[in-house]
Coordinates of C-alpha atoms in Angstrom, one line a residue:
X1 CA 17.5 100.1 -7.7
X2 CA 21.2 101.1 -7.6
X3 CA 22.2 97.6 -6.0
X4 CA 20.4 96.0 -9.0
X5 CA 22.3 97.6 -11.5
X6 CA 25.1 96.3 -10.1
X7 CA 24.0 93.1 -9.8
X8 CA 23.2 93.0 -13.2
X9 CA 26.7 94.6 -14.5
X10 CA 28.6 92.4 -12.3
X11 CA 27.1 89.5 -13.6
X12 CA 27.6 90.5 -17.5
X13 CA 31.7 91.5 -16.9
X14 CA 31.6 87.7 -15.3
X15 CA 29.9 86.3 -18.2
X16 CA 32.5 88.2 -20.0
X17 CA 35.3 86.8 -18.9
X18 CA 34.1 83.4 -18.5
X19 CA 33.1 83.4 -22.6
X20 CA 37.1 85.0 -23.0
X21 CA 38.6 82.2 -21.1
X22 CA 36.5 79.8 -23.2
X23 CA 37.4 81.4 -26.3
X24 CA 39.6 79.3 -28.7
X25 CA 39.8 82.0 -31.0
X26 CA 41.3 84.3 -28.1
X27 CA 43.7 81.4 -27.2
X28 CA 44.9 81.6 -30.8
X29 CA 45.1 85.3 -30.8
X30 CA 47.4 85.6 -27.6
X31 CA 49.5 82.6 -28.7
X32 CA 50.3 84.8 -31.7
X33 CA 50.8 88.3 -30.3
X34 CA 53.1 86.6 -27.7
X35 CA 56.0 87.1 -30.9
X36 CA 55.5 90.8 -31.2
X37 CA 55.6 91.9 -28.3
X38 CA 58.2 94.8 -28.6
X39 CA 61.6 94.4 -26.7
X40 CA 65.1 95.7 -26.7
X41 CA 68.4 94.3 -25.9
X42 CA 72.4 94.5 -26.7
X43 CA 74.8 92.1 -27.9
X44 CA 77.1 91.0 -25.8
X45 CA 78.9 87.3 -27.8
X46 CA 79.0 86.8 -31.5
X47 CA 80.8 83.7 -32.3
X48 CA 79.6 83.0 -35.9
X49 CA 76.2 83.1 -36.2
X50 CA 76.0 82.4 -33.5
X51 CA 74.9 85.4 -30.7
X52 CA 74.3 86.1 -26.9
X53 CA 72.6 89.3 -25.9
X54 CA 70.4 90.9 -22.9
X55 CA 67.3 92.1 -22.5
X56 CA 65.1 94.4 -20.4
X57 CA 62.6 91.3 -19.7
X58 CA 59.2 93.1 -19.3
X59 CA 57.5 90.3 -21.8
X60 CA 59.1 86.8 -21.9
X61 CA 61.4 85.5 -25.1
X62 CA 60.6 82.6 -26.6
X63 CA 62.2 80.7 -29.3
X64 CA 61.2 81.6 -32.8
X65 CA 61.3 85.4 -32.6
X66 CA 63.0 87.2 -35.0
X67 CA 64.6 90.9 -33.5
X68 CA 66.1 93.3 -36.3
X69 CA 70.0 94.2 -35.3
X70 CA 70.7 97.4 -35.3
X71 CA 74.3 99.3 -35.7
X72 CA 75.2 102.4 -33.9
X73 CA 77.0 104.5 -36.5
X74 CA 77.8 108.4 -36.4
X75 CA 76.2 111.0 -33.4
X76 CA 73.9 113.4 -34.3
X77 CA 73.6 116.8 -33.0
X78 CA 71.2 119.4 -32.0
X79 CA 71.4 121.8 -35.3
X80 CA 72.2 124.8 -32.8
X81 CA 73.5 123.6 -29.5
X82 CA 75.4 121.1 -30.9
X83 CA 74.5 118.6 -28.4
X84 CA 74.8 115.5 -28.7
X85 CA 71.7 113.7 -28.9
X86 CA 72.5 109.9 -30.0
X87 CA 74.0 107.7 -32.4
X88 CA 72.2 107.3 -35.8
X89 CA 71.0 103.4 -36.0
X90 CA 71.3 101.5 -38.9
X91 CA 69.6 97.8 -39.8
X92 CA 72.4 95.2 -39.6
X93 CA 70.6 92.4 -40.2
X94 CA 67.7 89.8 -38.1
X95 CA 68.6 87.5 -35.3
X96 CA 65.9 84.5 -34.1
X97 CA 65.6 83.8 -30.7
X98 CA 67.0 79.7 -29.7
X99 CA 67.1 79.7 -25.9
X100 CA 65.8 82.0 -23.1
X101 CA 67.9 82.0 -19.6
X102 CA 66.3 84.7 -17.8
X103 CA 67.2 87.9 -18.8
X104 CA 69.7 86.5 -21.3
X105 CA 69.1 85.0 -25.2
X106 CA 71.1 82.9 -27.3
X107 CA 70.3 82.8 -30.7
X108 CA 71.2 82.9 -34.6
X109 CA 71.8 85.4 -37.0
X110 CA 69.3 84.4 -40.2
X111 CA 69.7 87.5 -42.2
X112 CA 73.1 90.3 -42.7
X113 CA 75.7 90.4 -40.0
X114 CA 75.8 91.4 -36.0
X115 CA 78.5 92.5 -33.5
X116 CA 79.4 92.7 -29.8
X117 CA 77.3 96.2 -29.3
X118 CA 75.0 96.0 -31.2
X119 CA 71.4 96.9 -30.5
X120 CA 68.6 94.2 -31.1
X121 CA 64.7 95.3 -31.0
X122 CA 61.4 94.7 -32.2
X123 CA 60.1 97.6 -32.1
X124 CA 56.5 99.2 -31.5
X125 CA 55.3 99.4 -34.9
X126 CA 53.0 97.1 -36.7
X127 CA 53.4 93.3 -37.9
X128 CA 52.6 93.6 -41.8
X129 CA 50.4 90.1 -41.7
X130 CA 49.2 87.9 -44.6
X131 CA 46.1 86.1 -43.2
X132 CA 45.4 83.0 -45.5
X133 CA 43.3 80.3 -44.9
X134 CA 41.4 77.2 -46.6
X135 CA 38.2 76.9 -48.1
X136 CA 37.3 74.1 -45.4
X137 CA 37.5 76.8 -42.3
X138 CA 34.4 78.1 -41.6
X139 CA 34.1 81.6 -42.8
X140 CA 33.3 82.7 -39.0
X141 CA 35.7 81.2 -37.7
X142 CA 38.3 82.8 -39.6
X143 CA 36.9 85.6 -39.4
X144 CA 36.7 86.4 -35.8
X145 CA 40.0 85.4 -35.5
X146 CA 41.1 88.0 -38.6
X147 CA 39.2 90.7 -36.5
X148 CA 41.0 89.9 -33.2
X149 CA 44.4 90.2 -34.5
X150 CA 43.7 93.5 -36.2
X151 CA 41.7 94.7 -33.1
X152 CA 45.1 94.3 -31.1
X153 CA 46.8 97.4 -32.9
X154 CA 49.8 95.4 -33.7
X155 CA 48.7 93.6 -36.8
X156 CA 48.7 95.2 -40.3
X157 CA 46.8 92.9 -42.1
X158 CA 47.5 92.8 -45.8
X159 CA 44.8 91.3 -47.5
X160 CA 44.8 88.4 -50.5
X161 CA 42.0 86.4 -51.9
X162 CA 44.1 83.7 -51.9
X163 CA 42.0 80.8 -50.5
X164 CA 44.6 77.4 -49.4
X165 CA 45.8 75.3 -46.8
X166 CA 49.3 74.6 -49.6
X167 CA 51.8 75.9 -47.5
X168 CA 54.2 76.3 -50.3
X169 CA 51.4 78.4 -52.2
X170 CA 50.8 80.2 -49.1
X171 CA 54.0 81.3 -48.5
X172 CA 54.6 82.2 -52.1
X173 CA 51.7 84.7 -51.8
X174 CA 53.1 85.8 -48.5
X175 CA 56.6 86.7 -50.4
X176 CA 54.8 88.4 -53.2
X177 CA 52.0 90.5 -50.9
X178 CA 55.8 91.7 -48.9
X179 CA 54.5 91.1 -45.4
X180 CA 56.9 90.3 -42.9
X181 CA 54.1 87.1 -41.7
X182 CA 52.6 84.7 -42.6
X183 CA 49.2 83.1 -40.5
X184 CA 48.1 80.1 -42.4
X185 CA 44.2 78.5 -41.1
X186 CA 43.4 75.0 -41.7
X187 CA 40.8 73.1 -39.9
X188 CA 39.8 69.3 -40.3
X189 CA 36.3 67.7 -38.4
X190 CA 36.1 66.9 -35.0
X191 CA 33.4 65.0 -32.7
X192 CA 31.0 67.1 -32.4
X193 CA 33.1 70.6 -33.7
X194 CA 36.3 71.1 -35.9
X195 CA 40.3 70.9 -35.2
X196 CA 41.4 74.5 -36.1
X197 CA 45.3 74.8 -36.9
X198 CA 47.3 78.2 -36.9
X199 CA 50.5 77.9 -38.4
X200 CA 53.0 81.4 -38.4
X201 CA 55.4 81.7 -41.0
X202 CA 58.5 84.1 -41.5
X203 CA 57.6 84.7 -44.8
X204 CA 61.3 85.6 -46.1
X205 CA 62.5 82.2 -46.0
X206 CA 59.4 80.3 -45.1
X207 CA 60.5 79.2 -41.6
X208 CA 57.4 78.1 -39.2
X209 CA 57.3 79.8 -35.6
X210 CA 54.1 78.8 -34.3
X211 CA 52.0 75.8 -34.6
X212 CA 49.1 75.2 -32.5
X213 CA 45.8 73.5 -32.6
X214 CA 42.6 74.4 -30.7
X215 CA 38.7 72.3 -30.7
X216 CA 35.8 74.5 -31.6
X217 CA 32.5 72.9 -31.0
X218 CA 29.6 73.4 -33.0
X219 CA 28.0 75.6 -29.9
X220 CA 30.4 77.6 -30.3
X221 CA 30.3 78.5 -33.8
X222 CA 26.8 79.0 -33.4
X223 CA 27.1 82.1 -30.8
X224 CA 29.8 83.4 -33.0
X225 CA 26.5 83.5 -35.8
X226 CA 24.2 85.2 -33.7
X227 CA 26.8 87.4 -32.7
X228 CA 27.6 88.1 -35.6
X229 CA 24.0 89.0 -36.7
X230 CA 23.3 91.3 -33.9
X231 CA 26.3 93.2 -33.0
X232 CA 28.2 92.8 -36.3
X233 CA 27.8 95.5 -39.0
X234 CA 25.8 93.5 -41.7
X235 CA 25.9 95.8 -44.7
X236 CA 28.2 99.0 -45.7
X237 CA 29.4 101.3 -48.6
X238 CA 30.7 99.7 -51.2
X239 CA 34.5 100.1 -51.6
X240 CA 34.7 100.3 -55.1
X241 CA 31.7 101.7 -57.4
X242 CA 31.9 101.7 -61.6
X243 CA 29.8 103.0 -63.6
X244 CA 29.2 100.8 -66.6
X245 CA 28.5 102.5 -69.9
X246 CA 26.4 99.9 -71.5
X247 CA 23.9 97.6 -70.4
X248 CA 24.9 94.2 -68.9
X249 CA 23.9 91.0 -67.4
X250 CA 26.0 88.5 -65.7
X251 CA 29.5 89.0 -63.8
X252 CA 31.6 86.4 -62.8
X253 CA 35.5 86.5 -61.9
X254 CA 38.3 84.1 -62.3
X255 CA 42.0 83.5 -63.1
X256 CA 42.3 83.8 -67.0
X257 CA 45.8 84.5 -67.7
X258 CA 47.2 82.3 -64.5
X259 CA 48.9 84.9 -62.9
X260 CA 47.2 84.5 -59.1
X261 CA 45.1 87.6 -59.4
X262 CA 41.3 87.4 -60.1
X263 CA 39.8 89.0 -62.7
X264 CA 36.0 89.9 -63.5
X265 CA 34.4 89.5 -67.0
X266 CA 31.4 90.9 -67.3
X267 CA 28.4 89.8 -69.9
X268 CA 26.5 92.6 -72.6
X269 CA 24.0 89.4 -73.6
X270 CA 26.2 89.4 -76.7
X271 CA 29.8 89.8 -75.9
X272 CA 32.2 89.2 -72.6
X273 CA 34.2 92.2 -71.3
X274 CA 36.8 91.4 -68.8
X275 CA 38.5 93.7 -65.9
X276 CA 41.4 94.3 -63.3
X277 CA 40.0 96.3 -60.5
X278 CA 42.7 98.1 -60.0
X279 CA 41.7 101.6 -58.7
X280 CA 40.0 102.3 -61.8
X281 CA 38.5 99.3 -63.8
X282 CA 40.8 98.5 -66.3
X283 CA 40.1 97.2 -69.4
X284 CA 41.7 93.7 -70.3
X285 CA 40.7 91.1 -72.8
X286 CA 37.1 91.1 -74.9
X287 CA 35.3 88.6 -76.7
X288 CA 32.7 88.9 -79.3
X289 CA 29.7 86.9 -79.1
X290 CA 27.7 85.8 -82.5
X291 CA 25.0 88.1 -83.7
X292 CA 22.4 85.1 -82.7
X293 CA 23.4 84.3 -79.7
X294 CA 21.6 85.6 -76.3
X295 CA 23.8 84.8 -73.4
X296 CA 21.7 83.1 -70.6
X297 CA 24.0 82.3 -68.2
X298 CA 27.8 82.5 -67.3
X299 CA 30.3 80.8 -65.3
X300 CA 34.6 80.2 -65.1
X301 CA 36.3 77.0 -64.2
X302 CA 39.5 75.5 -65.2
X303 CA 38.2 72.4 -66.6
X304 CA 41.2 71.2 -68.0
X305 CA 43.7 71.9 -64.8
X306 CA 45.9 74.0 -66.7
X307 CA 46.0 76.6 -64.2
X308 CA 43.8 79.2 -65.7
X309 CA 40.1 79.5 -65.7
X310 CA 37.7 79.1 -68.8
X311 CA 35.2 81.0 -69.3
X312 CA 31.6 79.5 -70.1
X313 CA 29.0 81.0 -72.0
X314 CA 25.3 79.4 -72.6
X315 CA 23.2 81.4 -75.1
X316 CA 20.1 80.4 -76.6
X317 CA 20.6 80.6 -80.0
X318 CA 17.4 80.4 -82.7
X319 CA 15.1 78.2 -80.4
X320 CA 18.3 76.1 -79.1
X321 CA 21.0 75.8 -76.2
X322 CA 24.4 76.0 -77.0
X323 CA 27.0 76.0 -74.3
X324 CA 30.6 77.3 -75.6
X325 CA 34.2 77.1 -73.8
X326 CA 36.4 79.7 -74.2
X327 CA 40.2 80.1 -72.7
X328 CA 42.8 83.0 -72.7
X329 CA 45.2 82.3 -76.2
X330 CA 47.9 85.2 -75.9
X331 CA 45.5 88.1 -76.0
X332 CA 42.4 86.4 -77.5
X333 CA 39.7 84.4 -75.8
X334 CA 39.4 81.0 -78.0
X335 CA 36.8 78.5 -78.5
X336 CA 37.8 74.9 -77.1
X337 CA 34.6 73.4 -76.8
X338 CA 31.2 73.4 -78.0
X339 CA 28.0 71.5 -76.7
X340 CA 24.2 71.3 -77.1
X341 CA 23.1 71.5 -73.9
X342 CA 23.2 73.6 -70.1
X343 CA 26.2 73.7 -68.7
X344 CA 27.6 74.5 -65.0
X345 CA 30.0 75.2 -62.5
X346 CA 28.9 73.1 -59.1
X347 CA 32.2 73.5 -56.7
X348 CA 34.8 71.6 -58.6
X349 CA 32.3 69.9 -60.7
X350 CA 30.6 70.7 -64.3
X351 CA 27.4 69.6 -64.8
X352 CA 24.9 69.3 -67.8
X353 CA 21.5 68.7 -68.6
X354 CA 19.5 69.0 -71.5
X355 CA 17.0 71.4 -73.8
X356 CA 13.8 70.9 -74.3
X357 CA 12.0 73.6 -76.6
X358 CA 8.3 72.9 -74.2
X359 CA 9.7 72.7 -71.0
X360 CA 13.0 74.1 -71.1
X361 CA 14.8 71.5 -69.1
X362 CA 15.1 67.8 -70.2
X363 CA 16.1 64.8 -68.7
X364 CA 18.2 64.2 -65.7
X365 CA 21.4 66.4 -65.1
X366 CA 24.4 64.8 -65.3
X367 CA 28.6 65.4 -65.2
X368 CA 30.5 66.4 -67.8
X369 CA 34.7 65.6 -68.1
X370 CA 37.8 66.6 -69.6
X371 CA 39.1 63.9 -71.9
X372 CA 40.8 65.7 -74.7
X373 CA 36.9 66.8 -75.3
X374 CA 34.1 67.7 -73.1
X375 CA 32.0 64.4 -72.6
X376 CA 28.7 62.8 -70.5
X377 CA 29.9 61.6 -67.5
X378 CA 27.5 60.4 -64.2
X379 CA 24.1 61.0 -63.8
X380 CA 23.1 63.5 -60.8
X381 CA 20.3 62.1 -58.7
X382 CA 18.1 64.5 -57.4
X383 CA 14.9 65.4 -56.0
X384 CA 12.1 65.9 -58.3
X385 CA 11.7 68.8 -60.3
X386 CA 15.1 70.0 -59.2
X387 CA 17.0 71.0 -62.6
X388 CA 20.4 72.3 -63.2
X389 CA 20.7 75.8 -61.5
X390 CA 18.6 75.0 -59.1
X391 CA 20.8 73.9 -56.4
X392 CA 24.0 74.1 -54.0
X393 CA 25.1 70.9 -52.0
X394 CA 25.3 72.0 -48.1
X395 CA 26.3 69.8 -45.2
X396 CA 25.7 69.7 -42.1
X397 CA 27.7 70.4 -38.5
X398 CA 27.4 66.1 -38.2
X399 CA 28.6 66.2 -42.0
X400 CA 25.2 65.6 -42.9
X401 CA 24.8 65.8 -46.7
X402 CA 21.9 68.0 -48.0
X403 CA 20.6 70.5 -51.2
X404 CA 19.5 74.2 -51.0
X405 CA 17.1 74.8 -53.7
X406 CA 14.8 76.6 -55.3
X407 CA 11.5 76.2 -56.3
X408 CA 9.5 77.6 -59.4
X409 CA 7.6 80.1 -57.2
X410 CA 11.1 81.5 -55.6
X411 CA 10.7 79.8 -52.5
X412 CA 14.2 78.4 -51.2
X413 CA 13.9 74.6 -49.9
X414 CA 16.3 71.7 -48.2
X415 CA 16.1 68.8 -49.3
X416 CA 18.1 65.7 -47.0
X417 CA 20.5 63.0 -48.5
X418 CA 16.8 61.1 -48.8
X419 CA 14.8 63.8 -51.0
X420 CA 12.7 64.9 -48.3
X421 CA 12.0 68.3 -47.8
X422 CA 13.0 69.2 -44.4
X423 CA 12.6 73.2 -44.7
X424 CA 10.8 76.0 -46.9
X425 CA 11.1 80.0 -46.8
X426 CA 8.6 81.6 -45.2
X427 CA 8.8 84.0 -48.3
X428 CA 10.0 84.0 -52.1
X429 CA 12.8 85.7 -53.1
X430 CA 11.4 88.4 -55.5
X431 CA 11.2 86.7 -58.9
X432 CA 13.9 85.8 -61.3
X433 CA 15.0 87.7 -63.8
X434 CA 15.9 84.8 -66.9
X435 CA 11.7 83.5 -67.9
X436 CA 10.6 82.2 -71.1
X437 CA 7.1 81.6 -71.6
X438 CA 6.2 78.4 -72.7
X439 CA 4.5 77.1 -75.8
X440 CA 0.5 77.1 -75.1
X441 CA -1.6 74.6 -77.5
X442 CA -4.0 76.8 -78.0
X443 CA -3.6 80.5 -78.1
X444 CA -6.2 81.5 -75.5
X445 CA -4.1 79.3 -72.7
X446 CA -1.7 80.1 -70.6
X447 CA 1.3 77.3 -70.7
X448 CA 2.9 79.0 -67.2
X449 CA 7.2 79.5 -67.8
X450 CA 10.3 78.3 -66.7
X451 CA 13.1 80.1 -65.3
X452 CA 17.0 79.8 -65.3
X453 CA 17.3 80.5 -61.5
X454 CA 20.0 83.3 -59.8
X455 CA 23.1 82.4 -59.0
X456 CA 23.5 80.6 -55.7
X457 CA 27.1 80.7 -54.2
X458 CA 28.1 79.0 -51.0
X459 CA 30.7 80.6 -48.8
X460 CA 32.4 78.5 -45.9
X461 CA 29.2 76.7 -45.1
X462 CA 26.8 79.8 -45.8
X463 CA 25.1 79.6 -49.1
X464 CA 23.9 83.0 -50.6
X465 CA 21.2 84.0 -52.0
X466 CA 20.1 87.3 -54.0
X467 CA 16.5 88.9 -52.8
X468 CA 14.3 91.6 -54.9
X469 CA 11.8 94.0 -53.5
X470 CA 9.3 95.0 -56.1
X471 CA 8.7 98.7 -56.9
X472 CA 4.9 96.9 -56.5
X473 CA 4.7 93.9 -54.2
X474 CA 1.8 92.6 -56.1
X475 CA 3.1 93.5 -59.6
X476 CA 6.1 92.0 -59.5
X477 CA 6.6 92.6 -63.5
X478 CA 7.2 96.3 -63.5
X479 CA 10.6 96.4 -61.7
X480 CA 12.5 96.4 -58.9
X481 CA 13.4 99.3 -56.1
X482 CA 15.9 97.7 -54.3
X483 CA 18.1 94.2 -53.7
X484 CA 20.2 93.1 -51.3
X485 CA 22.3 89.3 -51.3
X486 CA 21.4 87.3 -48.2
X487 CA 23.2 84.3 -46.3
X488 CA 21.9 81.3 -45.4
X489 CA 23.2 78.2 -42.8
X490 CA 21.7 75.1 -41.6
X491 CA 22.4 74.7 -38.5
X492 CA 21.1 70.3 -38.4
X493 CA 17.8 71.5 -36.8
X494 CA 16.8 74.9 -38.6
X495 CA 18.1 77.9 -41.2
X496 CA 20.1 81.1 -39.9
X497 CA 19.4 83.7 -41.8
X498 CA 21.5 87.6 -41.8
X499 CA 22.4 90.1 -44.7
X500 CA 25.3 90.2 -46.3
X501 CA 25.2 93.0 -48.6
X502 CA 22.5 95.7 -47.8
X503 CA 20.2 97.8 -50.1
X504 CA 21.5 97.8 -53.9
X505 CA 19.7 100.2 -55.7
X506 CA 17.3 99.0 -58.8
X507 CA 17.8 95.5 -59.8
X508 CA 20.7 93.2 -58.5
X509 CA 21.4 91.2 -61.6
X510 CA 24.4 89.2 -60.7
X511 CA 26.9 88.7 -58.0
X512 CA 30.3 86.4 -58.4
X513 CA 32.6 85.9 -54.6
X514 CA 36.6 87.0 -55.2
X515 CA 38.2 85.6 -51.8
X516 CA 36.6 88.5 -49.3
X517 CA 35.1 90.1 -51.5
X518 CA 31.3 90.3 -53.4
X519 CA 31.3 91.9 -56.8
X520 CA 28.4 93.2 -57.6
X521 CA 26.5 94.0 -61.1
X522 CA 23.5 96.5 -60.9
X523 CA 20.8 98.1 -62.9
X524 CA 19.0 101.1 -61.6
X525 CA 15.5 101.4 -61.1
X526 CA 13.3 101.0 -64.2
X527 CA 16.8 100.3 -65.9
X528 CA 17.0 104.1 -66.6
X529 CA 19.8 106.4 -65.2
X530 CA 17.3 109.3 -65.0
X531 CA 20.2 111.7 -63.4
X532 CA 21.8 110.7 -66.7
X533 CA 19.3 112.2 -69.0
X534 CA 19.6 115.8 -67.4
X535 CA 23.5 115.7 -68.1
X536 CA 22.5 114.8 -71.6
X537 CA 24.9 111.3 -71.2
X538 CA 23.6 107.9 -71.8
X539 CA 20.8 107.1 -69.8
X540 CA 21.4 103.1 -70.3
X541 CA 24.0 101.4 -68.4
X542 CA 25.1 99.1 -65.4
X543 CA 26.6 99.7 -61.9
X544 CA 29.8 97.4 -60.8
X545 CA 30.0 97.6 -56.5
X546 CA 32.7 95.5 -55.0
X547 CA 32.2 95.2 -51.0
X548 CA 34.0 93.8 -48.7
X549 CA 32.2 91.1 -46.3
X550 CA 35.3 90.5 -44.4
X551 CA 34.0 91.1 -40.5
X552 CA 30.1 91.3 -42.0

């Protein structure tokens, strides 16, 4: 039995290895660390900038390290003895490595001033890292690699919703977060997988180090899924938590003031609140909604390119859509458009489509563009009975094009570039929370309802998706226990599907995505605070969660 176990351990510590040595992610991971490693020299020819010192050679040099000089200036003594214990060091500048002969370096001073003497070291403690990288790199992907750096113990990573593969951008983020790195991710396609390219950056004067590329097949990627869904925590505390005083609806987040950071505006139905999470939530900029108006859905885009987001509000408003644009004036959210039908954010598109008092939606949906005014552009072609909120694009790992949808009943569907279903749930999602009933002609019939669908986001090629349990499973009306947000990826041939965040108590009603983070807006069960009424405080109210899914 013994000489099985064995067997059996042997084989797994060989599978082990064989999956490290196949890693790309690992290659990428020791071709970065390979800059850090600590090490400790002396200076023994400055001529200019120009410097030659030596080194204890336990890990090898290589060009494009930087090591911090380091001045010996006055002993220091034991307080009673009066021993001399060493020379107080002080920072004299930073030299970066050119040529490595053996145990000695040449190299040039980029920063303050060095002298025959002089100490030069990276030392033991941690790498304060910025880890950006573009919207095209699969989340995964990224994400191991985030998670293998950390796991090292000698990256401090320093966290930035920043998504970009703008170097300039990048490095400007890098400057203002005050790391001492920068890792920028990009990735283009590849046969049959994706070209992913690490680029290291000095981020005080935006000097690159390291540039390497690695293949990632589509295998690959796959394992890292399933890994990820079985030996991954998939759900967690949330890392923020704000207790809303007043009821509320949708949340969504976005740049209004075009200062880089995100911020979250948050809907009553009526009016839009915005936020800075900061610690607490603090209050920014509101905007008062007309007494009429019911807000129906929300969503933030920078139409116009001007580098800040617009908020847009669609409201039914006495038996009629109207879809307002509002941006950040000063301190006042102003109206710059108006229109008479749905509007919404799709990627870097805005789409439309229009009213209909029986049936809710109308027509085909179509683009809307910026030309000094909102206007009709294109119509949208697809499959039938899809309507405006309905949908996400998805591709793919051949780049084949395809829609994620919903369905009426709350059944999520794929649809290929040909408007064939190729998939269905197994289950629905739990109902929607935006019905209307509509009209019967006569008033003993039932005319069934339409619905303005959740939101659906899609994160690297994931597409989310929010999923109710009923307090009753067959009475779906009364409420709901518990919600949790759900990812989904096509893989060509069938649907992954894992958790993303875990058990939200009462009724999720919206979610919006800020870079790693999911932003959460809650109601509690029966959309009563019942601990509330025993303090005597309002019962009514909202629940803000942000959670991190970075390493979910």
């Amino acid at each position: 039995m013994k000489k099985n176990i064995y067997c059996v351990v042997a084989l797994l510590l060989m599978s082990a290895l064989c999956a490290a040595a196949d890693d790309p992610l690992a290659t990428l991971r020791d071709g970065t660390l390979q800059f850090f490693s600590p090490v400790a020299g002396k200076i023994v020819h400055v001529e200019g900038n120009a410097i030659t010192f030596t080194v204890d050679v336990k890990e090898p040099l290589r060009p494009g390290m930087r090591l911090n000089i380091l001045s010996e200036g006055e002993p220091f003594r034991h307080p009673v003895t009066r021993e001399i214990l060493g020379k107080v060091e002080s920072h004299a500048g930073k030299v970066e490595v050119r040529d490595v002969q053996g145990d000695r370096v040449t190299g040039v001073v980029v920063e303050g001033t060095a002298k025959e003497g002089d100490r030069v070291r990276i030392s033991e403690t941690k790498v304060r890292m910025a880890f950006i990288q573009e919207k095209k790199v699969d989340w995964y992907l990224g994400d191991d690699l985030y998670r293998k750096l950390k796991a090292s113990g000698r990256i401090e990573m320093v966290d930035t919703g920043l998504e970009t593969g703008d170097e300039k951008i990048a490095t400007a983020e890098a400057k203002k977060l005050g790391v001492e790195v920068l890792l920028l991710l990009t990735a283009k396609e590849a046969d049959k997988g994706t070209l992913l390219r690490e680029q290291l950056f000095w981020a005080s004067d935006g000097s690159r180090f390291y540039d390497a590329e690695v293949k990632v097949d589509v295998a690959f990627t796959k394992d890292l899924r399933f890994g990820a869904e079985f030996f991954t925590p998939l759900s967690g505390e949330a890392i923020f938590r704000y207790s809303l005083p007043y009821g509320a609806r949708f949340v969504v987040t976005g740049d209004f003031d075009g200062d880089g950071q995100q911020e979250i505006a948050v809907s009553t139905g009526k009016d839009i609140r915005t936020y800075l999470p900061a610690g607490d939530l603090r209050p920014l900029w509101e905007l008062k909604g007309a007494t009429l108006d019911d807000h129906i859905w929300v969503d933030t885009m920078d139409v116009n390119k001007n580098g800040r987001d617009e908020i847009i509000i669609v409201s039914m408003r006495n038996d009629n859509v109207v879809s307002a644009i509002y941006e950040l004036s000063g301190s006042e959210f102003k109206k710059i458009g108006e229109v008479d039908y749905f509007l919404r954010r799709l990627g870097t598109s805005l789409l439309g489509q229009r009213y209909s008092s029986s049936d809710g939606f109308k027509d085909d949906v179509f683009t809307v563009v910026w030309d000094g005014a909102y206007k009709r552009g294109e119509k949208v072609t697809l499959p039938k009975g899809i309507t405006i909120y309905d949908y996400v694009g998805i591709e793919g790992p051949e780049k084949e094009q395809a829609l994620f949808t919903y369905d009426e009943k709350g059944f999520l569907n794929i649809y290929n570039d040909k408007g064939i279903r190729i998939w269905r749930s197994g289950s629905d999602t739990g109902g929607f929370i935006t019905t209307f009933k509509k009209p019967a002609p006569v008033s003993f019939l039932e005319a069934g309802e339409w619905s303005i669908k959740d939101r659906l986001l899609t994160r690297g090629k994931e597409v989310l998706v929010v999923q109710r349990i009923p307090i009753v499973n067959m009475a779906k009306g009364i409420g709901y226990k518990s919600s949790l947000i759900k990812s989904y990826w096509w893989n060509g041939f069938s649907v992954d599907e894992r958790t993303i965040v875990d058990d939200v108590s009462g009724t999720l009603l919206d979610y919006a995505l800020a870079g790693d983070k999911v932003v959460v807006l809650s109601s509690p069960m029966l959309g009563i605070k019942f601990g509330n009424i025993m303090k005597g405080e309002n019962p009514l109210g909202s629940t803000l969660q942000i959670f991190s899914v970075r390493g979910r």
